[in-house]
Amino acid sequence: MSDLVPVAVAVLLPNLGALSSTLLTRRAIPSWYQDLKKPWWQPPYWLFGPVWAYMYSSIGFASYLVWREGGGFTGDNRLPLTLYGTQLALNWAYTGIVFGARSLKWGMVEISVLLGAVCGTIYTFYPVSRMAAGLLVPYLGWLGLAAALNYSVWQNNKDRED
């Protein structure tokens, strides 16, 4: 029972931070993104919300595991949790760049850095908690799909670049 609050905070934090992203995306889809040329393999819009909720919850739980098994935000545990926080901030920033600033080019740059940060997070989580590292693998895959989608949409719409 004593772990309930830290687990809840760890799982809710990424989801709460994503709320502003959701609002920004919902406004940009009908006014801008919907009209862009997209690849045939883009997942349907309705799938993004549930997948992101699952991803944010699982990466939040992974951070809790590292926090618990590594003894909090101390010593050798600082690097994995700092990388986790960095990748989370980069994740939240992506939506503002792509859907707020409407820049697919800078979104591509940003998501490339994000992918590197997630790889670093997985690498540093692994010695602390293999389960935590494993929970980030589907997230890395989904981000890879998002990067491929960003690249494809960017390349297919170069004529509409700002």
GROMACS .gro file of C-alpha atoms in nm:
model
  162
    1MET     CA    1   0.000   0.000   0.000
    2SER     CA    2   0.289   0.238   0.070
    3ASP     CA    3   0.396   0.213  -0.296
    4LEU     CA    4   0.053   0.310  -0.426
    5VAL     CA    5   0.114   0.687  -0.426
    6PRO     CA    6   0.456   0.673  -0.598
    7VAL     CA    7   0.319   0.429  -0.860
    8ALA     CA    8   0.017   0.652  -0.924
    9VAL     CA    9   0.234   0.964  -0.955
   10ALA     CA   10   0.479   0.789  -1.189
   11VAL     CA   11   0.199   0.657  -1.413
   12LEU     CA   12  -0.010   0.975  -1.412
   13LEU     CA   13   0.273   1.224  -1.470
   14PRO     CA   14   0.342   1.132  -1.834
   15ASN     CA   15  -0.032   1.121  -1.906
   16LEU     CA   16  -0.099   1.459  -1.746
   17GLY     CA   17   0.187   1.617  -1.935
   18ALA     CA   18   0.038   1.485  -2.257
   19LEU     CA   19  -0.297   1.660  -2.204
   20SER     CA   20  -0.178   1.985  -2.360
   21SER     CA   21  -0.040   1.785  -2.651
   22THR     CA   22  -0.378   1.624  -2.702
   23LEU     CA   23  -0.555   1.959  -2.713
   24LEU     CA   24  -0.299   2.100  -2.957
   25THR     CA   25  -0.325   1.796  -3.182
   26ARG     CA   26  -0.705   1.798  -3.184
   27ARG     CA   27  -0.705   2.158  -3.307
   28ALA     CA   28  -0.435   2.104  -3.570
   29ILE     CA   29  -0.573   1.788  -3.730
   30PRO     CA   30  -0.883   1.943  -3.890
   31SER     CA   31  -0.720   2.279  -3.961
   32TRP     CA   32  -0.387   2.162  -4.103
   33TYR     CA   33  -0.272   1.801  -4.066
   34GLN     CA   34  -0.580   1.642  -4.221
   35ASP     CA   35  -0.508   1.813  -4.555
   36LEU     CA   36  -0.148   1.691  -4.581
   37LYS     CA   37  -0.051   1.396  -4.804
   38LYS     CA   38   0.008   1.097  -4.580
   39PRO     CA   39   0.128   0.743  -4.650
   40TRP     CA   40  -0.122   0.461  -4.687
   41TRP     CA   41   0.019   0.292  -4.378
   42GLN     CA   42  -0.059   0.573  -4.133
   43PRO     CA   43  -0.257   0.431  -3.840
   44PRO     CA   44  -0.611   0.566  -3.808
   45TYR     CA   45  -0.648   0.879  -3.592
   46TRP     CA   46  -0.864   0.699  -3.334
   47LEU     CA   47  -0.576   0.460  -3.255
   48PHE     CA   48  -0.330   0.727  -3.140
   49GLY     CA   49  -0.509   0.818  -2.815
   50PRO     CA   50  -0.535   0.467  -2.671
   51VAL     CA   51  -0.183   0.373  -2.782
   52TRP     CA   52  -0.032   0.688  -2.629
   53ALA     CA   53  -0.225   0.635  -2.305
   54TYR     CA   54  -0.082   0.283  -2.285
   55MET     CA   55   0.269   0.401  -2.375
   56TYR     CA   56   0.267   0.687  -2.123
   57SER     CA   57   0.136   0.458  -1.850
   58SER     CA   58   0.394   0.187  -1.919
   59ILE     CA   59   0.689   0.426  -1.935
   60GLY     CA   60   0.564   0.592  -1.616
   61PHE     CA   61   0.552   0.254  -1.444
   62ALA     CA   62   0.901   0.179  -1.578
   63SER     CA   63   1.030   0.500  -1.418
   64TYR     CA   64   0.873   0.392  -1.089
   65LEU     CA   65   1.052   0.055  -1.108
   66VAL     CA   66   1.387   0.227  -1.162
   67TRP     CA   67   1.315   0.478  -0.887
   68ARG     CA   68   1.221   0.198  -0.644
   69GLU     CA   69   1.488  -0.056  -0.737
   70GLY     CA   70   1.763   0.203  -0.769
   71GLY     CA   71   1.694   0.372  -0.438
   72GLY     CA   72   1.525   0.691  -0.556
   73PHE     CA   73   1.689   0.984  -0.730
   74THR     CA   74   2.034   0.929  -0.579
   75GLY     CA   75   2.381   0.816  -0.680
   76ASP     CA   76   2.398   0.592  -0.985
   77ASN     CA   77   2.022   0.619  -1.029
   78ARG     CA   78   2.038   0.988  -1.126
   79LEU     CA   79   2.150   0.927  -1.483
   80PRO     CA   80   1.871   0.682  -1.578
   81LEU     CA   81   1.601   0.901  -1.421
   82THR     CA   82   1.747   1.219  -1.571
   83LEU     CA   83   1.745   1.057  -1.915
   84TYR     CA   84   1.388   0.946  -1.850
   85GLY     CA   85   1.286   1.303  -1.766
   86THR     CA   86   1.472   1.434  -2.070
   87GLN     CA   87   1.303   1.196  -2.312
   88LEU     CA   88   0.965   1.272  -2.156
   89ALA     CA   89   1.017   1.647  -2.202
   90LEU     CA   90   1.128   1.585  -2.561
   91ASN     CA   91   0.820   1.372  -2.618
   92TRP     CA   92   0.591   1.649  -2.495
   93ALA     CA   93   0.779   1.910  -2.702
   94TYR     CA   94   0.734   1.715  -3.025
   95THR     CA   95   0.364   1.789  -3.047
   96GLY     CA   96   0.422   2.161  -3.005
   97ILE     CA   97   0.680   2.161  -3.281
   98VAL     CA   98   0.478   1.958  -3.531
   99PHE     CA   99   0.118   2.050  -3.452
  100GLY     CA  100   0.171   2.390  -3.288
  101ALA     CA  101   0.448   2.537  -3.504
  102ARG     CA  102   0.346   2.312  -3.795
  103SER     CA  103   0.704   2.222  -3.871
  104LEU     CA  104   0.753   1.869  -3.997
  105LYS     CA  105   1.121   1.941  -4.067
  106TRP     CA  106   1.198   2.045  -3.709
  107GLY     CA  107   0.971   1.770  -3.585
  108MET     CA  108   1.197   1.525  -3.766
  109VAL     CA  109   1.505   1.673  -3.599
  110GLU     CA  110   1.335   1.664  -3.260
  111ILE     CA  111   1.205   1.308  -3.287
  112SER     CA  112   1.554   1.191  -3.392
  113VAL     CA  113   1.694   1.337  -3.070
  114LEU     CA  114   1.401   1.184  -2.880
  115LEU     CA  115   1.477   0.839  -3.022
  116GLY     CA  116   1.838   0.873  -2.906
  117ALA     CA  117   1.724   0.979  -2.560
  118VAL     CA  118   1.489   0.679  -2.537
  119CYS     CA  119   1.769   0.444  -2.643
  120GLY     CA  120   1.990   0.597  -2.373
  121THR     CA  121   1.709   0.560  -2.119
  122ILE     CA  122   1.662   0.192  -2.206
  123TYR     CA  123   2.038   0.135  -2.185
  124THR     CA  124   2.065   0.297  -1.841
  125PHE     CA  125   1.741   0.140  -1.709
  126TYR     CA  126   1.857  -0.214  -1.794
  127PRO     CA  127   2.114  -0.257  -1.513
  128VAL     CA  128   1.867  -0.120  -1.259
  129SER     CA  129   1.554  -0.303  -1.377
  130ARG     CA  130   1.532  -0.530  -1.678
  131MET     CA  131   1.155  -0.511  -1.661
  132ALA     CA  132   1.167  -0.130  -1.677
  133ALA     CA  133   1.394  -0.143  -1.980
  134GLY     CA  134   1.162  -0.395  -2.143
  135LEU     CA  135   0.859  -0.173  -2.083
  136LEU     CA  136   1.026   0.099  -2.293
  137VAL     CA  137   1.081  -0.124  -2.598
  138PRO     CA  138   0.723  -0.095  -2.736
  139TYR     CA  139   0.748   0.281  -2.680
  140LEU     CA  140   1.068   0.289  -2.884
  141GLY     CA  141   0.893   0.095  -3.160
  142TRP     CA  142   0.594   0.332  -3.160
  143LEU     CA  143   0.829   0.631  -3.174
  144GLY     CA  144   1.008   0.466  -3.466
  145LEU     CA  145   0.674   0.443  -3.646
  146ALA     CA  146   0.603   0.807  -3.557
  147ALA     CA  147   0.943   0.911  -3.693
  148ALA     CA  148   0.883   0.721  -4.017
  149LEU     CA  149   0.539   0.881  -4.045
  150ASN     CA  150   0.682   1.228  -3.975
  151TYR     CA  151   0.948   1.177  -4.241
  152SER     CA  152   0.701   1.050  -4.498
  153VAL     CA  153   0.453   1.333  -4.440
  154TRP     CA  154   0.736   1.589  -4.446
  155GLN     CA  155   0.873   1.454  -4.776
  156ASN     CA  156   0.526   1.429  -4.934
  157ASN     CA  157   0.443   1.789  -4.846
  158LYS     CA  158   0.762   1.983  -4.912
  159ASP     CA  159   0.565   2.216  -5.136
  160ARG     CA  160   0.359   2.327  -4.832
  161GLU     CA  161   0.650   2.401  -4.602
  162ASP     CA  162   0.650   2.731  -4.418
   0.00000   0.00000   0.00000
